[in-house]
CSV table of C-alpha atoms in Angstrom, one decimal:
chain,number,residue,atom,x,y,z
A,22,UNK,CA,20.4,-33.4,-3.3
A,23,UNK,CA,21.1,-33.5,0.1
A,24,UNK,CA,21.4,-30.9,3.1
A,25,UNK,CA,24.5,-31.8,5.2
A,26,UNK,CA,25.7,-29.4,8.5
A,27,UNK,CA,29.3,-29.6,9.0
A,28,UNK,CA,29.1,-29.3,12.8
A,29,UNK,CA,32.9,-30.1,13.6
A,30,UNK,CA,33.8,-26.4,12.9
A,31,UNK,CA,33.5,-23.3,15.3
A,32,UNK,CA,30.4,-22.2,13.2
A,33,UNK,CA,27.9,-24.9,12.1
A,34,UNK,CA,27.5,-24.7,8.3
A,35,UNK,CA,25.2,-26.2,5.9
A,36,UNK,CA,26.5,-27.4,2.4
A,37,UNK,CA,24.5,-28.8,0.2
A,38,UNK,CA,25.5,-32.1,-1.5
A,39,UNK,CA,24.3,-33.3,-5.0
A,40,UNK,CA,24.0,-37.1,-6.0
A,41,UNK,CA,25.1,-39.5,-3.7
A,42,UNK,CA,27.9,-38.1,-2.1
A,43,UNK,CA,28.6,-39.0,1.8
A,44,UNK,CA,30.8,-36.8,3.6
A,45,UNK,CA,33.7,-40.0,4.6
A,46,UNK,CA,34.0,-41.0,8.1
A,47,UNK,CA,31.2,-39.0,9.7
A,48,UNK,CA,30.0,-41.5,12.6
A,49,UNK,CA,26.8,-41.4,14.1
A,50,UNK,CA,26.8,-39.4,17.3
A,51,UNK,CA,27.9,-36.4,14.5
A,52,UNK,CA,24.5,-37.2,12.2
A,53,UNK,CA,22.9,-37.3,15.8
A,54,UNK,CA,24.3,-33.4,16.4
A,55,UNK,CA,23.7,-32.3,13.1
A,56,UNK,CA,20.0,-33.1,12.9
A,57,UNK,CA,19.9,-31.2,16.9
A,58,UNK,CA,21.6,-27.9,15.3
A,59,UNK,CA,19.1,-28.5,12.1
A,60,UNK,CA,16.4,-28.5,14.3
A,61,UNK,CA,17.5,-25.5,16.4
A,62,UNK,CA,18.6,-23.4,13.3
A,63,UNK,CA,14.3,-24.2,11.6
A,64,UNK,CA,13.3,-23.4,15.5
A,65,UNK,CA,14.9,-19.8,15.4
A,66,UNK,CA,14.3,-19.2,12.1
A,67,UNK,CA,10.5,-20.0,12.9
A,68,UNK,CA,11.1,-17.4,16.5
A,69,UNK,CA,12.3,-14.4,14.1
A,70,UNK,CA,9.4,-15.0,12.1
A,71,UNK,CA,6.4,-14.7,14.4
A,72,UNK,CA,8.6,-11.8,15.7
A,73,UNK,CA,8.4,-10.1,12.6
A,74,UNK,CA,4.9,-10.8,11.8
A,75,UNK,CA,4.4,-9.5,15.3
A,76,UNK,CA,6.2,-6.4,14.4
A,77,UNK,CA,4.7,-5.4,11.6
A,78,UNK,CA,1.0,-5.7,13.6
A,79,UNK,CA,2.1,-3.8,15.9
A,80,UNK,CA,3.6,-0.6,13.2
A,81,UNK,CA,-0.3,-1.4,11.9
A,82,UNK,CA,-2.1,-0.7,15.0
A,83,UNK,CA,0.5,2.5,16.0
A,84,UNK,CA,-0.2,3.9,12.4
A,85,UNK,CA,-4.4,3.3,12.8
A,86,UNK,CA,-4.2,5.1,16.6
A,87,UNK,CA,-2.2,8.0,15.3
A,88,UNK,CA,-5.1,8.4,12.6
A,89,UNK,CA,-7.8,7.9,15.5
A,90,UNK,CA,-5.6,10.6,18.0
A,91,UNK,CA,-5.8,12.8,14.5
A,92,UNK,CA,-9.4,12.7,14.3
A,93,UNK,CA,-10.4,13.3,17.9
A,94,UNK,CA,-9.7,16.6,18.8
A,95,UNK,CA,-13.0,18.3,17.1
A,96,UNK,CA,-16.4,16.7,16.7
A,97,UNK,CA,-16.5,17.7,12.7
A,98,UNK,CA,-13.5,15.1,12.0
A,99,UNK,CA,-16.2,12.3,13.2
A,100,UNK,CA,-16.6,12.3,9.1
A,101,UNK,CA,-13.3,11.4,8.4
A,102,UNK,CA,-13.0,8.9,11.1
A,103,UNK,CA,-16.4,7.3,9.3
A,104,UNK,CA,-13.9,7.8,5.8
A,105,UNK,CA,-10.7,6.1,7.3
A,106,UNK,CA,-13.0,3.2,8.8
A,107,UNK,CA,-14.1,2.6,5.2
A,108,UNK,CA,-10.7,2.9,3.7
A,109,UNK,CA,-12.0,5.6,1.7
A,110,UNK,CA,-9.4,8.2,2.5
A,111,UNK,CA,-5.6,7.3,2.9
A,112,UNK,CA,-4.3,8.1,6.5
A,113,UNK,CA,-1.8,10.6,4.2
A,114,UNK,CA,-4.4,12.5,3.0
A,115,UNK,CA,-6.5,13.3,6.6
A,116,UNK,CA,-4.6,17.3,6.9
A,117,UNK,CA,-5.9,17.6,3.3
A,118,UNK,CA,-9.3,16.6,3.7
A,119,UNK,CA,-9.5,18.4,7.1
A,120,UNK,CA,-8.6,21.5,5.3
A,121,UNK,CA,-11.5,21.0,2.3
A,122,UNK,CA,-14.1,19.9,5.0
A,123,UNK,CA,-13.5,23.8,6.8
A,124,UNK,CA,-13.2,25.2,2.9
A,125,UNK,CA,-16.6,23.3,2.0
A,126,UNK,CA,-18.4,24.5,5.7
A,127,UNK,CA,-17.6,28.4,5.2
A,128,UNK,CA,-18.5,28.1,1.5
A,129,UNK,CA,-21.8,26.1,2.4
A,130,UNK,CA,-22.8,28.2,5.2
A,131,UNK,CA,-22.5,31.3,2.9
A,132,UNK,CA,-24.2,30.0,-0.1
A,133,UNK,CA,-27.2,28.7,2.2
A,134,UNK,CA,-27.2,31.9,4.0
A,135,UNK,CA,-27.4,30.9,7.6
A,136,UNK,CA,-26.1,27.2,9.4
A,137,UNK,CA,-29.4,25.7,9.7
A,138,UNK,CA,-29.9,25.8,5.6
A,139,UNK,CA,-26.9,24.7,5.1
A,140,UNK,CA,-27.7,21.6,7.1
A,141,UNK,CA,-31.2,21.1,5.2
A,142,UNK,CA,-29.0,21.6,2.1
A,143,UNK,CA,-26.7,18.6,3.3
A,144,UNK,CA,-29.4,16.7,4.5
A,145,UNK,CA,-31.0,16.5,1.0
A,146,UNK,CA,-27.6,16.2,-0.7
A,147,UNK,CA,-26.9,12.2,-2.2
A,148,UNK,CA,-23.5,12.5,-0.5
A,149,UNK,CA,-25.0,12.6,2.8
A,150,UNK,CA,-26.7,9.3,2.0
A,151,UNK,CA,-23.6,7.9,1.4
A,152,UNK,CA,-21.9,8.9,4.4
A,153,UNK,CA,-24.0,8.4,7.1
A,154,UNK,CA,-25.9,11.4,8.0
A,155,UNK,CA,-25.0,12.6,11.4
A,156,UNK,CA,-21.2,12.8,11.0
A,157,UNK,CA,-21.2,14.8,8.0
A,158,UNK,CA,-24.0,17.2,9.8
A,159,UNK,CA,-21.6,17.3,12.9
A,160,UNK,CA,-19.4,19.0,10.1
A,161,UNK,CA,-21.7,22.3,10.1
């Protein structure tokens, strides 16, 4: 098999030869300008794809700030940013869990009786070993 560029037309195109087939009467200077236009055809195709590995980066870090510009507008989603760092809760799912962290705080708060128990409650809870304590106090 072998790659040959017809470069005589108005578009270069590459056909693909099997056995030992020569294309008749190509002289040397053409070989010469087909392996140029090869060469520039693997350049840009190399170009597009750092540009698309580029790209998608750069959708990565958009998606991961729009998470972060989520998280920062009260001090109680601090526990979530801690979740998100840790890939433990999809960027989809940060309204949702918002909502069950405010559920969870009233609920808290009124089983406890008064803030302060419900942050002693926390404080002995195993899921506040797991997440870092002062975030998910932040919460109350």
């Amino acid at each position: 098999m072998r790659r040959v560029l017809l470069v005589h037309r108005a578009r270069p195109v590459l056909r693909v030869l099997r056995g030992p087939q020569v294309l008749k009467g190509q002289p040397v200077h053409r070989a010469e300008q087909e392996r140029r236009v090869l060469r520039a055809l693997r350049v840009r195709q190399a170009v597009k794809a750092r540009q698309a590995v580029k790209a998608r980066r750069a959708v990565k870090a958009r998606r991961a700030l729009r998470v972060r510009r989520v998280l920062k507008v009260t001090p109680g989603r601090r526990v979530l940013r801690v979740l998100l760092v840790r890939r433990a809760v999809p960027a989809l799912r940060v309204r949702l869990v918002l909502k069950a962290i405010t559920v969870l705080r009233v609920l808290l708060v009124r089983r406890a009786g008064s803030v302060s128990r419900a942050r002693l409650a926390l404080r002995a809870s195993p899921a506040c070993r797991v997440l870092k304590a002062p975030p998910v106090l932040r919460v109350l």
